[in-house]
Amino acid sequence: MPREPKITATADSGDLRRALGTFATGVTVVTCCDAQGRACGITANSLSSVSLDPPLVLWNISRISNSLEAFLNAKVFAINVLAEHQQELSNHFARSDHRLFDTVEFTPGPAGVPLLPETLGCFECSTHEIYDGGDHYIIVGRIEQSRWREGKPLLFYGGRYAALAGSL
Ligand SMILES: Cc1cc2nc3c(=O)[nH]c(=O)nc-3n(C[C@H](O)[C@H](O)[C@H](O)COP(=O)(O)O)c2cc1C
């Protein structure tokens, strides 16, 4: 049984973060190429499915991300859904560094976007819409191609990585 809820005003960002952290998510690395054709990637857990017909998904990128310009200008991007054993990859792409792909293996997808190996799922998207989302931008992608395989996902909950215990 959950304990009594802690009720606070949303002004306290620590409590707001903890409240938002009660929503367990998977973990993805979103990739694209910048204007110079260099591979870019950022760890993101803000993925949400939006629509099946047309097939749309969204994710959010911080306005202060070094990769912001690349994603705002990208016509195509890929959402790589990480498997349980890919925590190191998540930490890698959560770092602020322009050369993250120098040490990571990838294959270019049909549209040239970097695809990461051993992921559970992958959505290759064309950029459909970009909306203002406060201190983030909301990027909506139209899924052009998707792939998936069986396996255990990497999870994020309460500000930490977590693993799937099994079905209820
Ligand atoms: C599990 C996890 C989920 C994250 N989700 C997001 C996200 O959805 N959007 C975002 O902008 N940053 C997210 N971040 C933070 C970025 O990965 C990180 O700030 C970024 O990679 C730093 O590099 P940059 O300044 O070059 O963007 C997440 C980090 C972690 C560890």
mmCIF file of N, CA and C and ligand atoms in Angstrom, residues 25-28 41-47 59-68 90-98 100 136 156 161, ligand 1:
data_model
loop_
_atom_site.group_PDB
_atom_site.id
_atom_site.type_symbol
_atom_site.label_atom_id
_atom_site.label_comp_id
_atom_site.label_asym_id
_atom_site.label_seq_id
_atom_site.Cartn_x
_atom_site.Cartn_y
_atom_site.Cartn_z
ATOM 1 N N THR A 25 8.964 5.365 -16.355
ATOM 2 C CA THR A 25 9.064 5.424 -17.823
ATOM 3 C C THR A 25 10.138 4.448 -18.314
ATOM 4 N N GLY A 26 10.165 4.266 -19.614
ATOM 5 C CA GLY A 26 11.313 3.640 -20.248
ATOM 6 C C GLY A 26 12.373 4.704 -20.481
ATOM 7 N N VAL A 27 13.451 4.322 -21.125
ATOM 8 C CA VAL A 27 14.535 5.266 -21.427
ATOM 9 C C VAL A 27 14.889 5.124 -22.916
ATOM 10 N N THR A 28 15.056 6.277 -23.562
ATOM 11 C CA THR A 28 15.423 6.254 -24.980
ATOM 12 C C THR A 28 16.661 7.118 -25.213
ATOM 13 N N GLY A 41 23.032 12.784 -30.295
ATOM 14 C CA GLY A 41 22.126 11.935 -29.527
ATOM 15 C C GLY A 41 21.915 12.488 -28.135
ATOM 16 N N ILE A 42 20.730 12.271 -27.595
ATOM 17 C CA ILE A 42 20.408 12.743 -26.237
ATOM 18 C C ILE A 42 19.518 11.710 -25.549
ATOM 19 N N THR A 43 19.844 11.409 -24.303
ATOM 20 C CA THR A 43 19.001 10.510 -23.512
ATOM 21 C C THR A 43 17.701 11.225 -23.171
ATOM 22 N N ALA A 44 16.579 10.550 -23.366
ATOM 23 C CA ALA A 44 15.274 11.176 -23.090
ATOM 24 C C ALA A 44 14.279 10.129 -22.600
ATOM 25 N N ASN A 45 13.565 10.473 -21.531
ATOM 26 C CA ASN A 45 12.505 9.567 -21.059
ATOM 27 C C ASN A 45 11.126 10.193 -21.262
ATOM 28 N N SER A 46 11.062 11.261 -22.060
ATOM 29 C CA SER A 46 9.792 11.978 -22.247
ATOM 30 C C SER A 46 8.964 11.437 -23.411
ATOM 31 N N LEU A 47 9.346 10.290 -23.931
ATOM 32 C CA LEU A 47 8.596 9.705 -25.059
ATOM 33 C C LEU A 47 7.146 9.416 -24.674
ATOM 34 N N TRP A 59 8.282 13.715 -27.938
ATOM 35 C CA TRP A 59 9.267 13.766 -26.847
ATOM 36 C C TRP A 59 9.616 15.226 -26.636
ATOM 37 N N ASN A 60 10.271 15.513 -25.509
ATOM 38 C CA ASN A 60 10.586 16.906 -25.170
ATOM 39 C C ASN A 60 12.086 17.100 -25.082
ATOM 40 N N ILE A 61 12.543 18.254 -25.562
ATOM 41 C CA ILE A 61 13.968 18.571 -25.438
ATOM 42 C C ILE A 61 14.125 19.928 -24.742
ATOM 43 N N SER A 62 15.047 19.968 -23.807
ATOM 44 C CA SER A 62 15.304 21.190 -23.046
ATOM 45 C C SER A 62 15.790 22.310 -23.959
ATOM 46 N N ARG A 63 15.338 23.520 -23.651
ATOM 47 C CA ARG A 63 15.785 24.688 -24.420
ATOM 48 C C ARG A 63 17.276 24.955 -24.259
ATOM 49 N N ILE A 64 17.880 24.401 -23.200
ATOM 50 C CA ILE A 64 19.311 24.676 -23.006
ATOM 51 C C ILE A 64 20.183 23.503 -23.477
ATOM 52 N N SER A 65 19.568 22.521 -24.139
ATOM 53 C CA SER A 65 20.360 21.399 -24.633
ATOM 54 C C SER A 65 21.312 21.850 -25.746
ATOM 55 N N ASN A 66 22.527 21.331 -25.716
ATOM 56 C CA ASN A 66 23.489 21.612 -26.795
ATOM 57 C C ASN A 66 23.016 21.025 -28.126
ATOM 58 N N SER A 67 22.129 20.033 -28.047
ATOM 59 C CA SER A 67 21.636 19.387 -29.269
ATOM 60 C C SER A 67 20.379 20.056 -29.809
ATOM 61 N N LEU A 68 19.911 21.116 -29.128
ATOM 62 C CA LEU A 68 18.619 21.714 -29.494
ATOM 63 C C LEU A 68 18.563 22.113 -30.970
ATOM 64 N N SER A 90 22.729 5.014 -21.702
ATOM 65 C CA SER A 90 21.870 6.106 -21.237
ATOM 66 C C SER A 90 22.714 7.181 -20.557
ATOM 67 N N ASN A 91 23.616 6.762 -19.664
ATOM 68 C CA ASN A 91 24.482 7.738 -18.976
ATOM 69 C C ASN A 91 25.368 8.467 -19.982
ATOM 70 N N HIS A 92 25.855 7.734 -20.966
ATOM 71 C CA HIS A 92 26.736 8.316 -21.981
ATOM 72 C C HIS A 92 26.030 9.467 -22.709
ATOM 73 N N PHE A 93 24.780 9.213 -23.146
ATOM 74 C CA PHE A 93 24.070 10.224 -23.928
ATOM 75 C C PHE A 93 23.357 11.263 -23.050
ATOM 76 N N ALA A 94 23.525 11.152 -21.726
ATOM 77 C CA ALA A 94 23.024 12.199 -20.825
ATOM 78 C C ALA A 94 24.132 13.209 -20.539
ATOM 79 N N ARG A 95 25.319 12.989 -21.129
ATOM 80 C CA ARG A 95 26.442 13.921 -20.927
ATOM 81 C C ARG A 95 26.400 15.024 -21.980
ATOM 82 N N SER A 96 26.897 16.179 -21.571
ATOM 83 C CA SER A 96 26.961 17.317 -22.484
ATOM 84 C C SER A 96 28.291 17.258 -23.228
ATOM 85 N N ASP A 97 28.251 16.778 -24.439
ATOM 86 C CA ASP A 97 29.494 16.590 -25.185
ATOM 87 C C ASP A 97 29.126 16.476 -26.667
ATOM 88 N N HIS A 98 29.842 17.215 -27.494
ATOM 89 C CA HIS A 98 29.535 17.189 -28.925
ATOM 90 C C HIS A 98 30.044 15.928 -29.614
ATOM 91 N N LEU A 100 29.909 12.654 -28.579
ATOM 92 C CA LEU A 100 29.438 11.425 -27.934
ATOM 93 C C LEU A 100 29.478 10.229 -28.872
ATOM 94 N N HIS A 136 11.043 23.565 -22.282
ATOM 95 C CA HIS A 136 11.352 22.530 -23.274
ATOM 96 C C HIS A 136 10.624 22.841 -24.592
ATOM 97 N N PHE A 156 13.086 3.986 -15.723
ATOM 98 C CA PHE A 156 13.506 5.125 -14.920
ATOM 99 C C PHE A 156 12.350 5.480 -13.995
ATOM 100 N N TYR A 161 17.470 4.477 -12.197
ATOM 101 C CA TYR A 161 17.173 3.387 -13.118
ATOM 102 C C TYR A 161 16.490 2.265 -12.337
HETATM 103 C C1 LIG B 1 16.877 8.964 -17.758
HETATM 104 C C2 LIG B 1 17.050 10.339 -18.341
HETATM 105 C C3 LIG B 1 16.022 10.921 -19.041
HETATM 106 C C4 LIG B 1 16.166 12.210 -19.614
HETATM 107 N N1 LIG B 1 15.140 12.736 -20.350
HETATM 108 C C5 LIG B 1 15.305 13.935 -20.961
HETATM 109 C C6 LIG B 1 14.287 14.445 -21.836
HETATM 110 O O1 LIG B 1 13.254 13.836 -22.043
HETATM 111 N N2 LIG B 1 14.521 15.647 -22.438
HETATM 112 C C7 LIG B 1 15.676 16.358 -22.219
HETATM 113 O O2 LIG B 1 15.841 17.451 -22.797
HETATM 114 N N3 LIG B 1 16.656 15.890 -21.415
HETATM 115 C C8 LIG B 1 16.499 14.695 -20.799
HETATM 116 N N4 LIG B 1 17.493 14.185 -20.020
HETATM 117 C C9 LIG B 1 18.713 14.985 -19.806
HETATM 118 C C10 LIG B 1 19.606 14.942 -21.030
HETATM 119 O O3 LIG B 1 19.913 13.621 -21.422
HETATM 120 C C11 LIG B 1 20.911 15.705 -20.723
HETATM 121 O O4 LIG B 1 20.593 16.914 -20.106
HETATM 122 C C12 LIG B 1 21.643 16.028 -21.966
HETATM 123 O O5 LIG B 1 22.083 14.861 -22.603
HETATM 124 C C13 LIG B 1 22.851 16.894 -21.662
HETATM 125 O O6 LIG B 1 23.524 17.171 -22.869
HETATM 126 P P1 LIG B 1 23.164 18.437 -23.779
HETATM 127 O O7 LIG B 1 23.315 19.655 -22.939
HETATM 128 O O8 LIG B 1 24.123 18.351 -24.886
HETATM 129 O O9 LIG B 1 21.758 18.230 -24.225
HETATM 130 C C14 LIG B 1 17.373 12.918 -19.436
HETATM 131 C C15 LIG B 1 18.428 12.321 -18.715
HETATM 132 C C16 LIG B 1 18.274 11.050 -18.177
HETATM 133 C C17 LIG B 1 19.427 10.411 -17.446
#
